[in-house]
mmCIF file of C-alpha atoms in Angstrom:
data_model
loop_
_atom_site.group_PDB
_atom_site.id
_atom_site.type_symbol
_atom_site.label_atom_id
_atom_site.label_comp_id
_atom_site.label_asym_id
_atom_site.label_seq_id
_atom_site.Cartn_x
_atom_site.Cartn_y
_atom_site.Cartn_z
ATOM 1 C CA ASP A 316 -199.562 111.320 -40.462
ATOM 2 C CA SER A 317 -203.025 111.285 -41.574
ATOM 3 C CA GLY A 318 -203.248 107.720 -40.791
ATOM 4 C CA TRP A 319 -202.150 108.331 -37.160
ATOM 5 C CA VAL A 320 -204.752 111.091 -37.078
ATOM 6 C CA ALA A 321 -207.524 108.648 -38.285
ATOM 7 C CA LEU A 322 -206.567 106.062 -35.986
ATOM 8 C CA ALA A 323 -206.379 108.457 -32.921
ATOM 9 C CA ALA A 324 -209.805 109.705 -33.835
ATOM 10 C CA CYS A 325 -211.140 106.205 -34.018
ATOM 11 C CA CYS A 326 -209.650 105.456 -30.828
ATOM 12 C CA ALA A 327 -211.116 108.439 -28.944
ATOM 13 C CA TYR A 328 -214.663 107.507 -30.517
ATOM 14 C CA LEU A 329 -214.305 103.924 -29.195
ATOM 15 C CA LEU A 330 -213.185 105.299 -25.752
ATOM 16 C CA ARG A 331 -216.244 107.716 -25.446
ATOM 17 C CA GLU A 332 -218.775 104.852 -26.509
ATOM 18 C CA SER A 333 -217.244 102.477 -23.912
ATOM 19 C CA LEU A 334 -217.646 105.101 -21.066
ATOM 20 C CA ARG A 335 -221.168 105.890 -22.285
ATOM 21 C CA ILE A 336 -222.075 101.975 -22.288
ATOM 22 C CA ALA A 337 -220.405 101.685 -18.891
ATOM 23 C CA MET A 338 -222.392 104.679 -17.340
ATOM 24 C CA ARG A 339 -225.587 103.215 -18.599
ATOM 25 C CA CYS A 340 -224.769 99.833 -17.064
ATOM 26 C CA SER A 341 -223.888 101.336 -13.830
ATOM 27 C CA LEU A 342 -227.363 103.239 -13.775
ATOM 28 C CA ALA A 343 -229.254 100.213 -14.567
ATOM 29 C CA VAL A 344 -227.617 98.309 -11.664
ATOM 30 C CA LEU A 345 -228.195 101.260 -9.325
ATOM 31 C CA LEU A 346 -231.844 101.257 -10.033
ATOM 32 C CA ILE A 347 -232.188 97.423 -9.595
ATOM 33 C CA ALA A 348 -230.119 97.619 -6.190
ATOM 34 C CA VAL A 349 -232.669 100.246 -4.938
ATOM 35 C CA PRO A 350 -234.228 98.589 -1.951
ATOM 36 C CA LEU A 351 -237.838 98.093 -1.878
ATOM 37 C CA SER A 352 -238.404 100.496 1.041
ATOM 38 C CA ALA A 353 -236.824 103.305 -0.829
ATOM 39 C CA ALA A 354 -238.930 102.452 -3.767
ATOM 40 C CA ASP A 355 -242.053 102.393 -1.556
ATOM 41 C CA SER A 356 -241.273 105.902 -0.351
ATOM 42 C CA VAL A 357 -241.844 107.714 -3.627
ATOM 43 C CA GLN A 358 -245.155 106.162 -4.001
ATOM 44 C CA PRO A 359 -248.119 108.549 -3.899
ATOM 45 C CA ALA A 360 -250.031 108.239 -0.580
ATOM 46 C CA ARG A 361 -253.562 107.188 -0.344
ATOM 47 C CA THR A 362 -256.151 109.977 -0.488
ATOM 48 C CA PRO A 363 -258.512 110.351 2.230
ATOM 49 C CA VAL A 364 -262.280 110.515 1.373
ATOM 50 C CA LEU A 365 -264.888 111.067 4.108
ATOM 51 C CA VAL A 366 -268.145 109.024 3.575
ATOM 52 C CA GLU A 367 -270.985 109.760 5.877
ATOM 53 C CA LEU A 368 -274.163 107.715 6.238
ATOM 54 C CA PHE A 369 -277.240 109.350 7.842
ATOM 55 C CA THR A 370 -279.223 106.136 9.083
ATOM 56 C CA SER A 371 -281.619 104.805 11.625
ATOM 57 C CA GLU A 372 -282.280 101.535 13.450
ATOM 58 C CA GLY A 373 -286.047 102.302 12.871
ATOM 59 C CA CYS A 374 -285.918 102.605 9.155
ATOM 60 C CA SER A 375 -286.173 99.061 7.268
ATOM 61 C CA SER A 376 -284.307 100.454 4.286
ATOM 62 C CA CYS A 377 -281.274 101.129 6.285
ATOM 63 C CA PRO A 378 -279.591 97.850 7.170
ATOM 64 C CA PRO A 379 -278.258 97.256 3.613
ATOM 65 C CA ALA A 380 -276.599 100.916 3.627
ATOM 66 C CA ASP A 381 -275.200 100.066 7.130
ATOM 67 C CA ALA A 382 -273.729 96.822 5.570
ATOM 68 C CA LEU A 383 -272.250 98.778 2.638
ATOM 69 C CA LEU A 384 -270.538 101.246 5.036
ATOM 70 C CA VAL A 385 -269.045 98.465 7.120
ATOM 71 C CA LYS A 386 -267.573 96.960 3.701
ATOM 72 C CA LEU A 387 -266.235 100.559 2.707
ATOM 73 C CA ASN A 388 -264.610 100.931 5.894
ATOM 74 C CA GLU A 389 -263.067 97.415 6.639
ATOM 75 C CA LEU A 390 -262.360 96.447 2.955
ATOM 76 C CA GLN A 391 -261.147 99.753 1.538
ATOM 77 C CA PRO A 392 -261.806 98.578 -1.883
ATOM 78 C CA VAL A 393 -261.099 101.719 -3.675
ATOM 79 C CA ALA A 394 -257.198 101.913 -5.042
ATOM 80 C CA ASP A 395 -255.217 104.758 -3.896
ATOM 81 C CA VAL A 396 -258.223 105.834 -1.347
ATOM 82 C CA THR A 397 -258.564 105.586 2.390
ATOM 83 C CA VAL A 398 -262.223 105.781 3.069
ATOM 84 C CA ILE A 399 -262.935 107.374 6.486
ATOM 85 C CA ALA A 400 -266.474 106.445 7.626
ATOM 86 C CA LEU A 401 -269.002 108.353 9.710
ATOM 87 C CA GLU A 402 -272.169 106.597 10.598
ATOM 88 C CA GLU A 403 -274.533 109.316 12.096
ATOM 89 C CA HIS A 404 -278.109 108.245 13.446
ATOM 90 C CA VAL A 405 -280.819 110.631 13.122
ATOM 91 C CA ASP A 406 -283.613 110.957 15.530
ATOM 92 C CA TYR A 407 -286.698 111.477 13.516
ATOM 93 C CA TRP A 408 -287.308 107.606 13.249
ATOM 94 C CA ASP A 409 -287.553 107.342 17.142
ATOM 95 C CA ARG A 410 -291.210 108.187 17.162
ATOM 96 C CA GLN A 411 -291.949 105.131 14.744
ATOM 97 C CA GLY A 412 -291.831 102.214 17.470
ATOM 98 C CA TRP A 413 -288.271 101.956 18.085
ATOM 99 C CA ARG A 414 -285.812 104.439 19.812
ATOM 100 C CA ASP A 415 -282.425 104.176 18.271
ATOM 101 C CA PRO A 416 -279.967 104.074 20.822
ATOM 102 C CA PHE A 417 -277.228 105.977 18.769
ATOM 103 C CA SER A 418 -279.656 108.681 17.640
ATOM 104 C CA SER A 419 -279.178 112.222 18.204
ATOM 105 C CA ALA A 420 -281.048 115.565 17.292
ATOM 106 C CA GLU A 421 -277.642 116.922 16.331
ATOM 107 C CA PHE A 422 -277.127 114.587 13.504
ATOM 108 C CA THR A 423 -280.607 115.344 12.265
ATOM 109 C CA ALA A 424 -279.609 119.025 12.214
ATOM 110 C CA ARG A 425 -276.481 118.218 10.360
ATOM 111 C CA GLN A 426 -278.331 116.304 7.706
ATOM 112 C CA ARG A 427 -280.671 119.160 7.451
ATOM 113 C CA ARG A 428 -277.860 121.509 6.881
ATOM 114 C CA TYR A 429 -276.670 119.280 4.054
ATOM 115 C CA GLY A 430 -279.953 119.707 2.837
ATOM 116 C CA GLU A 431 -279.518 123.431 2.536
ATOM 117 C CA TRP A 432 -275.945 122.965 1.075
ATOM 118 C CA LEU A 433 -276.988 120.544 -1.647
ATOM 119 C CA HIS A 434 -280.630 121.965 -2.322
ATOM 120 C CA ILE A 435 -282.558 118.844 -1.170
ATOM 121 C CA ASP A 436 -286.028 119.595 -0.255
ATOM 122 C CA SER A 437 -286.466 116.934 2.771
ATOM 123 C CA PRO A 438 -283.965 114.530 4.614
ATOM 124 C CA TYR A 439 -284.215 110.869 3.892
ATOM 125 C CA THR A 440 -282.631 107.590 5.109
ATOM 126 C CA PRO A 441 -280.464 106.002 4.327
ATOM 127 C CA GLU A 442 -278.345 108.966 2.748
ATOM 128 C CA MET A 443 -274.718 108.650 1.977
ATOM 129 C CA LEU A 444 -272.511 111.594 1.359
ATOM 130 C CA VAL A 445 -268.968 111.531 -0.176
ATOM 131 C CA ASP A 446 -266.799 114.658 0.923
ATOM 132 C CA GLY A 447 -269.913 116.696 1.523
ATOM 133 C CA GLN A 448 -270.473 117.175 -2.259
ATOM 134 C CA SER A 449 -272.489 114.066 -3.505
ATOM 135 C CA GLU A 450 -275.445 112.506 -2.080
ATOM 136 C CA PHE A 451 -277.241 109.466 -3.038
ATOM 137 C CA LEU A 452 -279.088 106.542 -1.664
ATOM 138 C CA GLY A 453 -276.984 105.031 0.866
ATOM 139 C CA SER A 454 -277.443 101.319 -0.304
ATOM 140 C CA ASP A 455 -276.150 102.107 -3.861
ATOM 141 C CA SER A 456 -272.937 100.328 -3.831
ATOM 142 C CA ARG A 457 -271.989 101.191 -7.462
ATOM 143 C CA ARG A 458 -272.791 104.787 -6.980
ATOM 144 C CA ALA A 459 -270.764 104.824 -3.648
ATOM 145 C CA LEU A 460 -267.551 103.294 -5.359
ATOM 146 C CA SER A 461 -267.808 105.554 -8.157
ATOM 147 C CA GLU A 462 -268.205 108.691 -6.110
ATOM 148 C CA VAL A 463 -265.387 107.613 -3.817
ATOM 149 C CA ALA A 464 -263.112 106.971 -6.585
ATOM 150 C CA ARG A 465 -263.870 110.402 -7.981
ATOM 151 C CA ALA A 466 -263.462 112.192 -4.779
ATOM 152 C CA GLY A 467 -260.085 110.395 -4.466
ATOM 153 C CA ARG A 468 -258.707 112.386 -7.437
ATOM 154 C CA ILE A 469 -259.016 115.766 -5.667
ATOM 155 C CA ALA A 470 -256.150 116.825 -3.517
ATOM 156 C CA LYS A 471 -256.934 117.292 0.077
ATOM 157 C CA VAL A 472 -255.286 119.536 2.744
ATOM 158 C CA PRO A 473 -252.919 117.460 4.805
ATOM 159 C CA ILE A 474 -254.139 116.898 8.416
ATOM 160 C CA ARG A 475 -251.963 115.069 11.168
ATOM 161 C CA LEU A 476 -253.748 113.549 14.096
ATOM 162 C CA THR A 477 -251.718 112.024 16.960
ATOM 163 C CA LEU A 478 -252.888 110.609 20.247
ATOM 164 C CA ARG A 479 -250.979 112.408 23.074
ATOM 165 C CA GLU A 480 -252.636 110.441 26.101
ATOM 166 C CA LYS A 481 -255.494 108.448 26.853
ATOM 167 C CA SER A 482 -257.227 107.205 30.083
ATOM 168 C CA ALA A 483 -260.413 105.390 31.111
ATOM 169 C CA ASP A 484 -262.488 108.648 30.732
ATOM 170 C CA GLN A 485 -260.809 110.959 28.527
ATOM 171 C CA VAL A 486 -258.421 111.194 25.276
ATOM 172 C CA SER A 487 -255.976 114.018 24.535
ATOM 173 C CA LEU A 488 -255.129 114.626 20.850
ATOM 174 C CA ALA A 489 -252.720 116.675 18.749
ATOM 175 C CA VAL A 490 -254.178 118.261 15.502
ATOM 176 C CA ALA A 491 -252.090 120.087 13.032
ATOM 177 C CA VAL A 492 -253.580 121.061 9.642
ATOM 178 C CA ASP A 493 -251.496 122.763 6.655
ATOM 179 C CA ALA A 494 -252.454 126.052 5.337
ATOM 180 C CA GLY A 495 -255.221 125.991 2.899
ATOM 181 C CA SER A 496 -258.576 127.341 2.221
ATOM 182 C CA SER A 497 -260.798 128.525 5.166
ATOM 183 C CA GLY A 498 -263.086 125.942 6.904
ATOM 184 C CA ASP A 499 -264.340 124.657 10.294
ATOM 185 C CA VAL A 500 -262.087 122.108 11.788
ATOM 186 C CA LEU A 501 -264.381 119.169 13.299
ATOM 187 C CA LEU A 502 -263.513 116.271 15.574
ATOM 188 C CA ALA A 503 -265.717 113.111 15.787
ATOM 189 C CA ILE A 504 -265.269 110.150 18.053
ATOM 190 C CA THR A 505 -266.285 106.915 16.547
ATOM 191 C CA GLU A 506 -267.070 103.495 17.705
ATOM 192 C CA SER A 507 -267.109 100.394 15.789
ATOM 193 C CA GLY A 508 -268.274 96.885 16.655
ATOM 194 C CA LEU A 509 -271.591 97.874 17.751
ATOM 195 C CA ALA A 510 -274.917 95.898 17.378
ATOM 196 C CA SER A 511 -278.694 96.072 18.592
ATOM 197 C CA ASP A 512 -281.397 93.504 18.717
ATOM 198 C CA VAL A 513 -284.426 95.567 17.708
ATOM 199 C CA ALA A 514 -287.585 94.773 19.355
ATOM 200 C CA ARG A 515 -290.031 97.125 17.702
ATOM 201 C CA GLY A 516 -290.566 99.148 14.659
ATOM 202 C CA GLU A 517 -289.886 98.224 11.000
ATOM 203 C CA ASN A 518 -286.677 96.122 11.804
ATOM 204 C CA ALA A 519 -288.302 94.196 14.838
ATOM 205 C CA GLY A 520 -286.615 90.778 15.184
ATOM 206 C CA HIS A 521 -283.437 91.635 13.608
ATOM 207 C CA ASN A 522 -279.880 92.135 14.933
ATOM 208 C CA LEU A 523 -278.240 95.200 13.261
ATOM 209 C CA LYS A 524 -274.535 95.671 13.130
ATOM 210 C CA HIS A 525 -272.632 99.063 12.837
ATOM 211 C CA SER A 526 -269.277 100.437 11.971
ATOM 212 C CA ALA A 527 -267.730 103.873 12.698
ATOM 213 C CA VAL A 528 -270.956 105.023 14.634
ATOM 214 C CA VAL A 529 -270.522 108.742 15.711
ATOM 215 C CA ARG A 530 -270.507 108.980 19.230
ATOM 216 C CA LYS A 531 -269.568 112.527 19.613
ATOM 217 C CA LEU A 532 -269.077 115.430 17.020
ATOM 218 C CA ILE A 533 -267.592 118.828 17.814
ATOM 219 C CA SER A 534 -265.799 121.806 16.290
ATOM 220 C CA ILE A 535 -262.382 122.483 17.720
ATOM 221 C CA GLY A 536 -261.489 125.607 15.617
ATOM 222 C CA LYS A 537 -261.434 127.172 12.371
ATOM 223 C CA LEU A 538 -258.928 127.074 9.595
ATOM 224 C CA LYS A 539 -258.168 130.517 8.103
ATOM 225 C CA ALA A 540 -257.067 130.792 4.408
ATOM 226 C CA GLY A 541 -253.479 130.717 3.923
ATOM 227 C CA ARG A 542 -252.760 129.858 7.687
ATOM 228 C CA ALA A 543 -252.014 126.547 9.375
ATOM 229 C CA PHE A 544 -254.020 125.406 12.358
ATOM 230 C CA SER A 545 -253.119 123.430 15.331
ATOM 231 C CA ALA A 546 -255.105 122.292 18.334
ATOM 232 C CA ASP A 547 -254.794 120.083 21.372
ATOM 233 C CA PRO A 548 -258.295 118.907 22.238
ATOM 234 C CA VAL A 549 -259.199 116.796 25.087
ATOM 235 C CA VAL A 550 -262.317 114.708 24.784
ATOM 236 C CA LYS A 551 -264.455 113.005 27.530
ATOM 237 C CA LEU A 552 -265.239 109.411 26.955
ATOM 238 C CA ALA A 553 -268.476 107.990 28.231
ATOM 239 C CA PRO A 554 -268.307 104.856 30.232
ATOM 240 C CA GLU A 555 -270.402 102.632 28.096
ATOM 241 C CA TRP A 556 -268.016 103.160 25.033
ATOM 242 C CA LYS A 557 -265.648 100.335 24.520
ATOM 243 C CA PRO A 558 -262.066 101.737 24.414
ATOM 244 C CA GLU A 559 -260.806 99.074 21.880
ATOM 245 C CA ASN A 560 -263.186 99.937 19.498
ATOM 246 C CA LEU A 561 -263.082 103.895 19.421
ATOM 247 C CA GLY A 562 -261.582 105.995 16.760
ATOM 248 C CA ALA A 563 -261.012 109.825 16.149
ATOM 249 C CA VAL A 564 -261.612 111.600 12.866
ATOM 250 C CA VAL A 565 -260.684 115.217 12.107
ATOM 251 C CA PHE A 566 -261.974 116.824 9.066
ATOM 252 C CA VAL A 567 -261.963 120.184 7.548
ATOM 253 C CA GLN A 568 -265.368 121.352 6.016
ATOM 254 C CA ASP A 569 -266.016 124.545 3.983
ATOM 255 C CA ARG A 570 -268.875 126.501 5.852
ATOM 256 C CA SER A 571 -270.473 127.755 2.899
ATOM 257 C CA SER A 572 -270.642 124.813 0.519
ATOM 258 C CA GLY A 573 -270.294 121.787 2.954
ATOM 259 C CA LYS A 574 -267.317 120.520 0.919
ATOM 260 C CA VAL A 575 -264.675 118.551 2.774
ATOM 261 C CA LEU A 576 -261.247 119.898 2.404
ATOM 262 C CA GLY A 577 -259.230 117.079 3.991
ATOM 263 C CA ALA A 578 -259.551 114.203 6.615
ATOM 264 C CA SER A 579 -257.642 112.201 8.883
ATOM 265 C CA GLU A 580 -258.224 109.286 11.240
ATOM 266 C CA LEU A 581 -256.702 107.525 14.217
ATOM 267 C CA GLY A 582 -257.379 104.335 15.985
ATOM 268 C CA LEU A 583 -257.796 104.896 19.867
ATOM 269 C CA GLU A 584 -257.493 101.420 20.878
ATOM 270 C CA LYS A 585 -253.884 101.991 22.629
#
């Protein structure tokens, strides 16, 4: 009898081990068989990082910074990050021999506001800012890559931006922002593929190329702490803007510090 008991125990052990091995093999086959699309769906999304450049066509130090912004915007060189570029042309260089066709006093005022937030004594060009928190010489590519990578490790409030309708002279958008910290919700209309033949001033004789030039920057509302936000802004488009080169950027910015809490972009070429 004791022999039969031992034999039964041995058989039971072998059965359990066989089942365990079979389950492991089945799991391995299942993991291998997962389609690529399903595997991709669990990969982390790229983090949006807002990169602003304050520049001017009248400034001889600015073209290298303009070229750097083009590379950041078009090449997207930082892993797991989507660089959202804004090129803002200030107007205080316009009195130095060349009036920048893309300049605006509004962008000069915005740069000065950054000076207050970041305790900078006087504005300068080219100045690059990453997520409204770090600023540096706009042509410093190493610093730019480092700051963008650092900002990409910070969680952002999700923003959904969709195109509702577009005509020759206006665009209708839908904006939805998840609940988070409070901040101003801003909308920028940008245009890429721009260039100028500069006739006077420090850059006389040069053809300057630009990407993501801010054509319009407006506030579309306020995000209240702990509450979601939605809006359906309608923006007029100027006839000289090329529709195929336009884009929309929505971002949330803390009013007391200038920190960018989240950003999203959308091409308007359709």
